[in-house]
Short mmCIF file of C-alpha atoms in Angstrom, two decimals:
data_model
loop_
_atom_site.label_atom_id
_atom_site.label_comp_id
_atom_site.label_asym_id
_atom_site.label_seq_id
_atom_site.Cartn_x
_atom_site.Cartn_y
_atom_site.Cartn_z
CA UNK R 1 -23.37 -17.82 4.25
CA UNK R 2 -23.08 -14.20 3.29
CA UNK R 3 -19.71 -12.78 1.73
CA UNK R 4 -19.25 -9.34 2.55
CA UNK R 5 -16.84 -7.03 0.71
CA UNK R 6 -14.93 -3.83 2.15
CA UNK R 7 -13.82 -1.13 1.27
CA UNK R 8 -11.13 0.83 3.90
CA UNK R 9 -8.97 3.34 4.40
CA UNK R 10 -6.66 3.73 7.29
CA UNK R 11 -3.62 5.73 8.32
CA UNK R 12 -0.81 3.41 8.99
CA UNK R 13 1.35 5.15 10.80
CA UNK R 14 0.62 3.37 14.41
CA UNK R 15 0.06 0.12 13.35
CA UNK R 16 2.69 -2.95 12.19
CA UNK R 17 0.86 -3.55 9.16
CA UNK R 18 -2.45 -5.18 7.85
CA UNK R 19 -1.34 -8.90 8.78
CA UNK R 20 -2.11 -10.12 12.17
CA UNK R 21 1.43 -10.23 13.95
CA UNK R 22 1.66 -11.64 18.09
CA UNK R 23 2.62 -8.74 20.04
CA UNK R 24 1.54 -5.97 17.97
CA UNK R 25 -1.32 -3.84 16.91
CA UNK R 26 -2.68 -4.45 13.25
CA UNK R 27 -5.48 -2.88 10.90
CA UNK R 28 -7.04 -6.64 10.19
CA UNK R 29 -6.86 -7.24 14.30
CA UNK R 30 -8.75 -4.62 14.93
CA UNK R 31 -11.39 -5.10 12.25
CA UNK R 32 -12.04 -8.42 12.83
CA UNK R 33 -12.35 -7.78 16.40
CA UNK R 34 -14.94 -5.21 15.80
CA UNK R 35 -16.57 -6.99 13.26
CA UNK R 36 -16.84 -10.18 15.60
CA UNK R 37 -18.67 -7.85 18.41
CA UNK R 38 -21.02 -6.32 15.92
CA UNK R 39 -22.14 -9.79 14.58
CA UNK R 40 -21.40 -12.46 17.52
CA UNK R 41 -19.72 -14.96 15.64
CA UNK R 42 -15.87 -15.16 15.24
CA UNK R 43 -14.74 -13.18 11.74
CA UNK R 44 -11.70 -14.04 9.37
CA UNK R 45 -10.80 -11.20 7.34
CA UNK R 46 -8.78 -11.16 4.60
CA UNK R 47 -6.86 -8.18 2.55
CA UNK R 48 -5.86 -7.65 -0.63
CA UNK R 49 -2.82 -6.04 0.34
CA UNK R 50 -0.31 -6.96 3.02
CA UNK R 51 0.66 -3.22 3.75
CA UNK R 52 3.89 -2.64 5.65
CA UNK R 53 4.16 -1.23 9.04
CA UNK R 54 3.88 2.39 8.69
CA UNK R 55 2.41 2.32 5.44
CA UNK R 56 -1.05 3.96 4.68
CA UNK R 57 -4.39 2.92 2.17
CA UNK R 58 -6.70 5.19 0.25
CA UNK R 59 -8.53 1.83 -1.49
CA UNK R 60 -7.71 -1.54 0.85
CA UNK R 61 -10.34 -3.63 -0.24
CA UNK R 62 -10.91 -6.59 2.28
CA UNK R 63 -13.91 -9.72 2.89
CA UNK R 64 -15.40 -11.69 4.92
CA UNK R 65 -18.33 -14.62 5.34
CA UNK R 66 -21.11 -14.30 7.90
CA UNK R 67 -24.47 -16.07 8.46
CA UNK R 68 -25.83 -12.62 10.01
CA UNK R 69 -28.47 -10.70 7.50
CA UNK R 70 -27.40 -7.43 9.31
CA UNK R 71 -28.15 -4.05 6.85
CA UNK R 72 -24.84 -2.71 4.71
CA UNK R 73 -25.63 0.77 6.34
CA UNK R 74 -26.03 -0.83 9.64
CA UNK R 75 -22.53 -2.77 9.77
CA UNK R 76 -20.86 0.74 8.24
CA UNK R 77 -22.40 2.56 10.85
CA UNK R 78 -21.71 0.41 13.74
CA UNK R 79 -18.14 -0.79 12.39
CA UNK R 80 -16.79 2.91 12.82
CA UNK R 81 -18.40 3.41 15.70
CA UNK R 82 -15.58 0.78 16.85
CA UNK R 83 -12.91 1.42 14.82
CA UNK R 84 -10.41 3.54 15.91
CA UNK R 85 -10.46 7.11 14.05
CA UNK R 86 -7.71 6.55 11.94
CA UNK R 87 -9.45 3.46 10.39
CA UNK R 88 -12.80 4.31 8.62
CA UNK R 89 -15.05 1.89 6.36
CA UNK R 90 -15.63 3.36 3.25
CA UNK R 91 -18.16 0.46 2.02
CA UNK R 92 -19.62 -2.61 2.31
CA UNK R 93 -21.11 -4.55 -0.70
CA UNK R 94 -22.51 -8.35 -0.64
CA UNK R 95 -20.33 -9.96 -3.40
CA UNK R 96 -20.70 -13.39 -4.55
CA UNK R 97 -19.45 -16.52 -2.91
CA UNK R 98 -15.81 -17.24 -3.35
CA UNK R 99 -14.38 -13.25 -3.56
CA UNK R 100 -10.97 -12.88 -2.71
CA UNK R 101 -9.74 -9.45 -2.52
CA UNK R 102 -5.83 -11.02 -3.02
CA UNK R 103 -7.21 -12.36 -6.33
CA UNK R 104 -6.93 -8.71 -8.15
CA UNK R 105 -6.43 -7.18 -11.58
CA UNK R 106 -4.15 -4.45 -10.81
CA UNK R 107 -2.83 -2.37 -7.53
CA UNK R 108 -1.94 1.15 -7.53
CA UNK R 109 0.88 2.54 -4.94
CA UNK R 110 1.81 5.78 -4.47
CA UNK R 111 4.66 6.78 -2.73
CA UNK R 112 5.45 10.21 -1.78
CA UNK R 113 8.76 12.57 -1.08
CA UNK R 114 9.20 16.01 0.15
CA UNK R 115 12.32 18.57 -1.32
CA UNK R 116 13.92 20.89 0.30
CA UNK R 117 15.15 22.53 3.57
CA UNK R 118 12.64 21.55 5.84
CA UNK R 119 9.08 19.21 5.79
CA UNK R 120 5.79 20.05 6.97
CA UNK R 121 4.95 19.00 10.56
CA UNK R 122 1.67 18.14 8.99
CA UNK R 123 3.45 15.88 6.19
CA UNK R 124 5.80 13.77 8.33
CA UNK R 125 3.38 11.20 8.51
CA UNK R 126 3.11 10.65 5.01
CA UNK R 127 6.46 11.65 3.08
CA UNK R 128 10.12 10.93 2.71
CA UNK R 129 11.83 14.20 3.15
CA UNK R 130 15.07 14.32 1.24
CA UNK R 131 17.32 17.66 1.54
CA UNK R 132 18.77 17.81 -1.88
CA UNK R 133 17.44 18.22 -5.31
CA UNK R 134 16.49 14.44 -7.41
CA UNK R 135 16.62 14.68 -10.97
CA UNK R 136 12.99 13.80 -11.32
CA UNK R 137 13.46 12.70 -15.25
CA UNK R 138 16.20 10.76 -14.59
CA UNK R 139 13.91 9.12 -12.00
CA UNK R 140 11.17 8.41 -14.67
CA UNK R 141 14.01 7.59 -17.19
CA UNK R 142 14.86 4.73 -14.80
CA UNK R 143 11.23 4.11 -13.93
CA UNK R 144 10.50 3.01 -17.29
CA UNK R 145 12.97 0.14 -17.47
CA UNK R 146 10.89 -1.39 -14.79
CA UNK R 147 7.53 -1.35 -16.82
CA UNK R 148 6.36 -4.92 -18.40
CA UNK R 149 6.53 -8.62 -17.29
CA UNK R 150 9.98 -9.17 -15.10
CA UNK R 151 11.29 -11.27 -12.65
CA UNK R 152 11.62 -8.67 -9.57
CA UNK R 153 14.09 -10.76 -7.24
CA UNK R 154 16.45 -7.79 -7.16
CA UNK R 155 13.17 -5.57 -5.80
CA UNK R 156 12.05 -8.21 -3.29
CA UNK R 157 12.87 -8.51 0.74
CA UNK R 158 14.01 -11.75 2.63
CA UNK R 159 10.71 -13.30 4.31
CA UNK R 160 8.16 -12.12 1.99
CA UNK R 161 7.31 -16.01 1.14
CA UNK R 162 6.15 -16.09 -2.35
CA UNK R 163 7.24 -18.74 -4.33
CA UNK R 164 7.45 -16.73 -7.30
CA UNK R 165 9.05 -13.81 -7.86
CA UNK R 166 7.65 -12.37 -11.58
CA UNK R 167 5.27 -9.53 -11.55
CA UNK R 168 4.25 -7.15 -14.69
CA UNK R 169 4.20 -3.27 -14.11
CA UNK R 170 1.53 -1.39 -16.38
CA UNK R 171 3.25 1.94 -15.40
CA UNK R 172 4.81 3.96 -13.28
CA UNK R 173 4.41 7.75 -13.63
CA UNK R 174 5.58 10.66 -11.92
CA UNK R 175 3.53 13.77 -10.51
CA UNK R 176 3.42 17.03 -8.25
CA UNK R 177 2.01 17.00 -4.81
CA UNK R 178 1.72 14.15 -2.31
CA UNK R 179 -0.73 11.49 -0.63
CA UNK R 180 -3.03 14.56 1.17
CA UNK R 181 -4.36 17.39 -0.02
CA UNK R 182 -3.36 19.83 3.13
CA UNK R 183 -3.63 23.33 4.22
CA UNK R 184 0.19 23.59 3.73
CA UNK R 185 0.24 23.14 -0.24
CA UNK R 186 1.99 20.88 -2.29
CA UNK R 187 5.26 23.08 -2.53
CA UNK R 188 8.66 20.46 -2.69
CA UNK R 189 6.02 17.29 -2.45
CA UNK R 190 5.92 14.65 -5.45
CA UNK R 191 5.03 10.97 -6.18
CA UNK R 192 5.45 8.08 -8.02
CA UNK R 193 2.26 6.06 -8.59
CA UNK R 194 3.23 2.12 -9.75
CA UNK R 195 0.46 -0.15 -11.13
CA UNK R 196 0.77 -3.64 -10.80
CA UNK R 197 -0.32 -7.33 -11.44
CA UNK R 198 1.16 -7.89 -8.03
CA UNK R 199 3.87 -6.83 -5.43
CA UNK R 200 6.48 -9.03 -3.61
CA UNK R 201 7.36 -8.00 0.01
CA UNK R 202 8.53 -4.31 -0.04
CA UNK R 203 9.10 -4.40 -3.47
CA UNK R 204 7.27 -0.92 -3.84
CA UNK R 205 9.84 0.42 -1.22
CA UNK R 206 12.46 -1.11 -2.70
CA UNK R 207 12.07 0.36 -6.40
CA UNK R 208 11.36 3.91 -5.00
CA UNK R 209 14.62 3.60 -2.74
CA UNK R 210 16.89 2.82 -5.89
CA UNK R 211 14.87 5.37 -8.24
CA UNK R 212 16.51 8.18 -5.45
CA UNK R 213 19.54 6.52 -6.34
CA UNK R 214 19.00 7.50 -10.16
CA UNK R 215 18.05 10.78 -8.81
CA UNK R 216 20.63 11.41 -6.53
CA UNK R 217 22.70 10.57 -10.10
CA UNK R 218 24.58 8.02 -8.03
CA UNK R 219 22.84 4.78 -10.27
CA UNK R 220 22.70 5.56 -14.11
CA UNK R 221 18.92 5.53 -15.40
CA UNK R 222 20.45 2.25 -18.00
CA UNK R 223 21.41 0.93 -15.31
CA UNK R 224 17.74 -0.56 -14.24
CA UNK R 225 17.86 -2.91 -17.17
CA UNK R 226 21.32 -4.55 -15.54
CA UNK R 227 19.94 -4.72 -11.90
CA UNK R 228 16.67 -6.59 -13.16
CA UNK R 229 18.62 -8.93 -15.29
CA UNK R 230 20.38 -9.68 -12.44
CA UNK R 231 18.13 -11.01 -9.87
CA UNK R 232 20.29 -9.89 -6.79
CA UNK R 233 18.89 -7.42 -4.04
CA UNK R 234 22.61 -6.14 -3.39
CA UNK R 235 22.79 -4.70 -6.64
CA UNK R 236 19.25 -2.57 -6.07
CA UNK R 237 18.98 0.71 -4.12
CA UNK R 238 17.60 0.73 -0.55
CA UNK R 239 14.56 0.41 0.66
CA UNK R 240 12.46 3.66 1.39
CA UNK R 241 11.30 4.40 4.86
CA UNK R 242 7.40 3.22 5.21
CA UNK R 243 5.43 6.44 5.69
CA UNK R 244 5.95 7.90 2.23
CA UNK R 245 3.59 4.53 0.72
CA UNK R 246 -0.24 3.75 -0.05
CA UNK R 247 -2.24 1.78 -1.47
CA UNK R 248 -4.36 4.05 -3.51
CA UNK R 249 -6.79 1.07 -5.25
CA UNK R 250 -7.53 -2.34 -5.85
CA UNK R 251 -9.19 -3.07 -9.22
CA UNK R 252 -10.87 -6.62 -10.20
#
């Protein structure tokens, strides 16, 4: 048996996720449908990330096990030829036996928001457009509560699953511009990147959502230290809307 490792990008925005779901259309369904065409034998696929519905990847890294010898250009070439357009294979690598893209160092998220009167028909897709000004350093001010080993129960959504709710942040930092670089500019669009151990269900979402709260000045930047303490979801902001997140890598 061969394991085969890949590297994708897709554009989430008309899909419910990575995850195979019954009654709806998801990135893994699709690639392991193509996959099992390409190689005639039935393929598993598994992701490093569960992404959201709506929610986008620069760097999903994903694998699989085959008996088939087929060429890495081969399956690249013939995978995209399947794959819808706004799902491309970036690369495919034979890794050793036992990879498991879940199984990784650190993941980087970004998540993006637009400022200002009006947003780009060409950025809908992949910003939140808020219409009034953030204090962007009380947004980092709050950021940097979150950074280090905590237990993220007040970050994490109902039906996630994981047993375990502590994660550790390496960083989260703040920038200009968005998730593409586009004809329209980067005027009113910035980010928060967030590096991670790990991520409970929407808890990426959830800390962007509450550090618009700090930036609204609605939630005091000190405030973060309180709400992680905590452990309760009520006392957190809400959760932002999908299309402003993606995964940008996946590092073992």
């Amino acid at each position: 048996m061969h394991t085969i490792r890949l590297d994708l990008q897709y554009d989430g925005s008309e899909y419910a996720g990575w995850q195979i779901q019954e009654n709806a259309v998801t990135v893994q369904e699709l690639v392991e449908r193509a996959l099992s065409m390409i190689l005639r034998e039935r393929i598993r696929v598994s992701g490093a990330s569960r992404t959201d519905s709506g929610v986008h990847a620069l760097g999903q890294v994903a694998a699989f096990t085959t008996e088939s010898e087929i060429p890495m250009e081969k399956l690249r070439r013939s995978l995209n030829g399947i794959l819808p357009p706004d799902i491309r294979l970036t690369d495919a690598r034979e890794v050793e036996a036992g990879f498991a893209p879940r199984y990784a160092r650190e993941k980087t998220y970004r998540y993006a928001f637009a400022l200002g009167a009006y947003l780009s028909p060409f950025q809908r897709r992949y910003a939140w457009h808020i219409h009034e000004p953030l204090d962007l350093e009380a947004m980092q001010a709050a950021a940097n509560y979150l950074v280090g080993e905590h237990d993220f129960s007040s970050f994490v959504a109902a039906g996630g699953g994981e047993k375990g709710h502590v994660r550790t942040i390496h960083g989260i930092s703040f920038g200009e511009g968005g998730i593409l670089n586009s004809c329209v500019g980067n005027e009113g669009l910035f980010h928060f990147d967030i590096t991670a151990n790990g991520f409970l269900y929407k808890m990426a979402r959830n800390i962007i959502g509450t550090l618009v709260e700090a930036g609204r000045g609605k939630l005091p930047a000190q405030s973060m230290a309180a709400i992680l303490e905590a452990r309760d979801r009520g006392l957190a902001g809400p959760t932002a809307p999908a299309q402003g997140l993606c995964l940008v890598s996946v590092k073992y």
